[in-house]
PDB file of C-alpha atoms in Angstrom:
ATOM      1  CA  MET A 757      24.414  -0.937  18.687  1.00 51.00           C
ATOM      2  CA  PHE A 758      26.842  -3.731  19.536  1.00 43.00           C
ATOM      3  CA  ALA A 759      24.958  -4.497  22.761  1.00 43.00           C
ATOM      4  CA  ALA A 760      21.663  -4.823  20.854  1.00 39.00           C
ATOM      5  CA  ALA A 761      23.235  -7.159  18.298  1.00 38.00           C
ATOM      6  CA  LEU A 762      24.771  -9.254  21.071  1.00 35.00           C
ATOM      7  CA  ALA A 763      21.433  -9.463  22.901  1.00 39.00           C
ATOM      8  CA  LEU A 764      19.674 -10.645  19.718  1.00 37.00           C
ATOM      9  CA  ALA A 765      22.382 -13.213  19.048  1.00 38.00           C
ATOM     10  CA  LEU A 766      22.145 -14.588  22.591  1.00 40.00           C
ATOM     11  CA  ALA A 767      18.344 -14.745  22.390  1.00 41.00           C
ATOM     12  CA  ALA A 768      18.498 -16.632  19.082  1.00 42.00           C
ATOM     13  CA  TRP A 769      21.104 -19.022  20.504  1.00 43.00           C
ATOM     14  CA  GLY A 770      18.886 -19.870  23.454  1.00 44.00           C
ATOM     15  CA  GLN A 771      15.801 -20.640  21.385  1.00 46.00           C
ATOM     16  CA  ASN A 772      14.988 -24.171  20.376  1.00 51.00           C
ATOM     17  CA  ARG A 773      13.878 -23.780  16.760  1.00 52.00           C
ATOM     18  CA  ASN A 774      14.933 -27.355  15.973  1.00 53.00           C
ATOM     19  CA  TYR A 775      12.659 -28.899  18.568  1.00 53.00           C
ATOM     20  CA  HIS A 776      11.168 -32.269  17.688  1.00 58.00           C
ATOM     21  CA  GLN A 777       8.368 -33.643  19.764  1.00 60.00           C
ATOM     22  CA  ASP A 778       8.798 -36.733  21.895  1.00 68.00           C
ATOM     23  CA  MET A 779       6.943 -39.328  19.832  1.00 74.00           C
ATOM     24  CA  ARG A 780       6.480 -41.468  22.970  1.00 80.00           C
ATOM     25  CA  TRP A 781       4.540 -38.670  24.686  1.00 80.00           C
ATOM     26  CA  GLN A 782       1.117 -39.451  23.293  1.00 88.00           C
ATOM     27  CA  ALA A 783      -2.239 -38.436  24.684  1.00 91.00           C
ATOM     28  CA  PRO A 784      -4.724 -41.293  25.098  1.00 93.00           C
ATOM     29  CA  PRO A 785      -7.494 -41.527  22.473  1.00 93.00           C
ATOM     30  CA  ASN A 786     -10.129 -40.069  24.788  1.00 93.00           C
ATOM     31  CA  ALA A 787      -8.044 -36.898  25.213  1.00 93.00           C
ATOM     32  CA  VAL A 788      -7.390 -36.328  21.499  1.00 94.00           C
ATOM     33  CA  ALA A 789     -10.937 -35.290  20.595  1.00 93.00           C
ATOM     34  CA  ARG A 790     -11.757 -33.597  23.902  1.00 95.00           C
ATOM     35  CA  PRO A 791     -13.295 -30.237  23.025  1.00 95.00           C
ATOM     36  CA  ASN A 792     -12.124 -26.975  24.524  1.00 94.00           C
ATOM     37  CA  PRO A 793     -15.118 -25.504  26.370  1.00 94.00           C
ATOM     38  CA  LEU A 794     -13.726 -22.009  25.706  1.00 93.00           C
ATOM     39  CA  ALA A 795     -13.246 -22.475  21.946  1.00 88.00           C
ATOM     40  CA  GLY A 796     -16.583 -20.922  21.050  1.00 84.00           C
ATOM     41  CA  ASN A 797     -15.800 -17.916  23.220  1.00 79.00           C
ATOM     42  CA  ALA A 798     -12.175 -17.188  22.399  1.00 73.00           C
ATOM     43  CA  SER A 799     -12.595 -13.500  23.231  1.00 82.00           C
ATOM     44  CA  ALA A 800      -9.646 -11.195  23.596  1.00 85.00           C
ATOM     45  CA  SER A 801      -9.981 -11.231  27.386  1.00 87.00           C
ATOM     46  CA  ILE A 802      -9.891 -15.039  27.561  1.00 89.00           C
ATOM     47  CA  VAL A 803      -6.825 -15.188  25.312  1.00 88.00           C
ATOM     48  CA  ALA A 804      -5.226 -12.363  27.330  1.00 91.00           C
ATOM     49  CA  GLY A 805      -5.795 -14.451  30.449  1.00 93.00           C
ATOM     50  CA  GLY A 806      -4.029 -17.342  28.720  1.00 94.00           C
ATOM     51  CA  LYS A 807      -1.132 -15.044  27.862  1.00 95.00           C
ATOM     52  CA  LYS A 808      -0.857 -13.937  31.498  1.00 96.00           C
ATOM     53  CA  LEU A 809      -0.859 -17.575  32.636  1.00 96.00           C
ATOM     54  CA  PHE A 810       1.740 -18.418  29.986  1.00 97.00           C
ATOM     55  CA  ARG A 811       4.053 -15.654  31.140  1.00 96.00           C
ATOM     56  CA  ARG A 812       3.670 -16.758  34.761  1.00 96.00           C
ATOM     57  CA  SER A 813       3.941 -20.528  34.295  1.00 94.00           C
ATOM     58  CA  CYS A 814       5.498 -21.314  30.912  1.00 95.00           C
ATOM     59  CA  ALA A 815       7.717 -18.513  29.591  1.00 95.00           C
ATOM     60  CA  GLU A 816      10.638 -19.412  31.844  1.00 94.00           C
ATOM     61  CA  CYS A 817      11.229 -22.553  29.764  1.00 92.00           C
ATOM     62  CA  HIS A 818       9.409 -21.843  26.509  1.00 93.00           C
ATOM     63  CA  GLY A 819      10.447 -18.194  26.175  1.00 94.00           C
ATOM     64  CA  ALA A 820       8.198 -15.152  26.029  1.00 94.00           C
ATOM     65  CA  ASP A 821       7.398 -15.868  22.382  1.00 94.00           C
ATOM     66  CA  GLY A 822       7.042 -19.639  22.844  1.00 93.00           C
ATOM     67  CA  THR A 823       9.989 -20.610  20.644  1.00 92.00           C
ATOM     68  CA  GLY A 824      11.582 -22.609  23.442  1.00 90.00           C
ATOM     69  CA  ILE A 825      14.732 -22.227  25.457  1.00 88.00           C
ATOM     70  CA  ASN A 826      17.308 -25.009  25.586  1.00 78.00           C
ATOM     71  CA  ARG A 827      15.360 -28.317  25.598  1.00 82.00           C
ATOM     72  CA  ALA A 828      11.849 -26.862  25.868  1.00 89.00           C
ATOM     73  CA  ALA A 829       9.430 -27.225  22.978  1.00 89.00           C
ATOM     74  CA  ASN A 830       9.107 -24.566  20.321  1.00 92.00           C
ATOM     75  CA  LEU A 831       5.390 -23.977  20.765  1.00 93.00           C
ATOM     76  CA  GLN A 832       5.197 -22.120  17.452  1.00 93.00           C
ATOM     77  CA  SER A 833       6.414 -25.173  15.536  1.00 90.00           C
ATOM     78  CA  VAL A 834       4.112 -27.091  13.229  1.00 90.00           C
ATOM     79  CA  ASP A 835       4.668 -30.197  15.395  1.00 88.00           C
ATOM     80  CA  VAL A 836       2.950 -28.442  18.283  1.00 90.00           C
ATOM     81  CA  GLN A 837       0.443 -26.307  16.396  1.00 93.00           C
ATOM     82  CA  VAL A 838      -1.220 -29.254  14.615  1.00 93.00           C
ATOM     83  CA  GLN A 839      -2.074 -30.892  17.925  1.00 94.00           C
ATOM     84  CA  THR A 840      -5.706 -30.715  18.962  1.00 95.00           C
ATOM     85  CA  ASP A 841      -6.874 -28.690  21.923  1.00 96.00           C
ATOM     86  CA  GLY A 842      -7.490 -31.953  23.751  1.00 97.00           C
ATOM     87  CA  ILE A 843      -3.922 -33.160  23.201  1.00 96.00           C
ATOM     88  CA  LEU A 844      -2.415 -29.878  24.370  1.00 96.00           C
ATOM     89  CA  PHE A 845      -4.710 -29.816  27.400  1.00 98.00           C
ATOM     90  CA  TRP A 846      -3.653 -33.361  28.288  1.00 97.00           C
ATOM     91  CA  LYS A 847       0.039 -32.487  27.899  1.00 96.00           C
ATOM     92  CA  ILE A 848      -0.279 -29.367  30.051  1.00 97.00           C
ATOM     93  CA  THR A 849      -2.189 -31.345  32.668  1.00 97.00           C
ATOM     94  CA  ASN A 850       0.126 -34.373  32.797  1.00 96.00           C
ATOM     95  CA  GLY A 851       3.520 -33.002  31.834  1.00 94.00           C
ATOM     96  CA  ASN A 852       6.446 -35.057  30.566  1.00 92.00           C
ATOM     97  CA  LEU A 853       9.066 -35.421  33.273  1.00 89.00           C
ATOM     98  CA  ASP A 854      11.379 -37.293  30.882  1.00 84.00           C
ATOM     99  CA  ARG A 855      11.714 -34.027  28.946  1.00 83.00           C
ATOM    100  CA  GLY A 856      11.522 -31.685  31.949  1.00 87.00           C
ATOM    101  CA  MET A 857       7.902 -30.602  31.416  1.00 91.00           C
ATOM    102  CA  PRO A 858       6.124 -30.405  34.775  1.00 94.00           C
ATOM    103  CA  ALA A 859       2.469 -31.303  35.185  1.00 96.00           C
ATOM    104  CA  PHE A 860       0.143 -28.347  35.650  1.00 97.00           C
ATOM    105  CA  SER A 861      -2.789 -30.342  36.978  1.00 97.00           C
ATOM    106  CA  GLY A 862      -2.888 -27.961  39.939  1.00 97.00           C
ATOM    107  CA  LEU A 863      -4.047 -25.117  37.707  1.00 97.00           C
ATOM    108  CA  PRO A 864      -7.823 -24.824  37.495  1.00 97.00           C
ATOM    109  CA  GLU A 865      -9.200 -26.617  34.443  1.00 97.00           C
ATOM    110  CA  LEU A 866     -10.457 -23.453  32.729  1.00 95.00           C
ATOM    111  CA  GLU A 867      -7.032 -21.842  33.108  1.00 96.00           C
ATOM    112  CA  ARG A 868      -5.457 -24.829  31.353  1.00 97.00           C
ATOM    113  CA  TRP A 869      -7.981 -24.396  28.524  1.00 96.00           C
ATOM    114  CA  GLN A 870      -7.050 -20.697  28.358  1.00 95.00           C
ATOM    115  CA  LEU A 871      -3.424 -21.725  27.952  1.00 96.00           C
ATOM    116  CA  VAL A 872      -4.399 -23.998  25.068  1.00 95.00           C
ATOM    117  CA  LEU A 873      -6.133 -21.093  23.298  1.00 94.00           C
ATOM    118  CA  TYR A 874      -3.084 -18.905  23.821  1.00 95.00           C
ATOM    119  CA  LEU A 875      -0.707 -21.590  22.546  1.00 94.00           C
ATOM    120  CA  HIS A 876      -2.584 -21.667  19.248  1.00 91.00           C
ATOM    121  CA  LYS A 877      -2.395 -17.855  19.070  1.00 90.00           C
ATOM    122  CA  LEU A 878       1.395 -18.142  19.443  1.00 87.00           C
ATOM    123  CA  GLY A 879       1.397 -20.096  16.207  1.00 78.00           C
ATOM    124  CA  GLY A 880      -0.744 -17.475  14.506  1.00 75.00           C
ATOM    125  CA  SER A 881      -3.966 -19.483  14.374  1.00 62.00           C
ATOM    126  CA  SER A 882      -7.061 -20.085  16.401  1.00 55.00           C
ATOM    127  CA  GLY A 883      -6.477 -23.825  16.538  1.00 57.00           C
ATOM    128  CA  PRO A 884      -5.238 -26.841  14.644  1.00 55.00           C
ATOM    129  CA  PRO A 885      -6.221 -27.224  10.977  1.00 47.00           C
TER     130      PRO A 885
END
């Protein structure tokens, strides 16, 4: 019982629930409205593929649930969830080395779009309002 309580306490300590986005890290206007080509086909298998990619490429810093570890963004936060698919795609593609976020431009484009779909699922929605 003590070990379980300690594990939960350590997990909560490591999460970054107070994350605030870097206001200087702004996608250019042409990226903001860029549509997600997978949005109309957000099937369970496509989202599951995004989850697999997230676990492989993102969970190390953002945590398995996306709440962030240390300085990494809390991907469930409103600050992140209100961002358009185009903004999130641009951020995944380009990264933010000032904050330790690597660029994932080497991932195939459709995989990056799958990640975007999964990120919105982390926040409990299918996309920004």
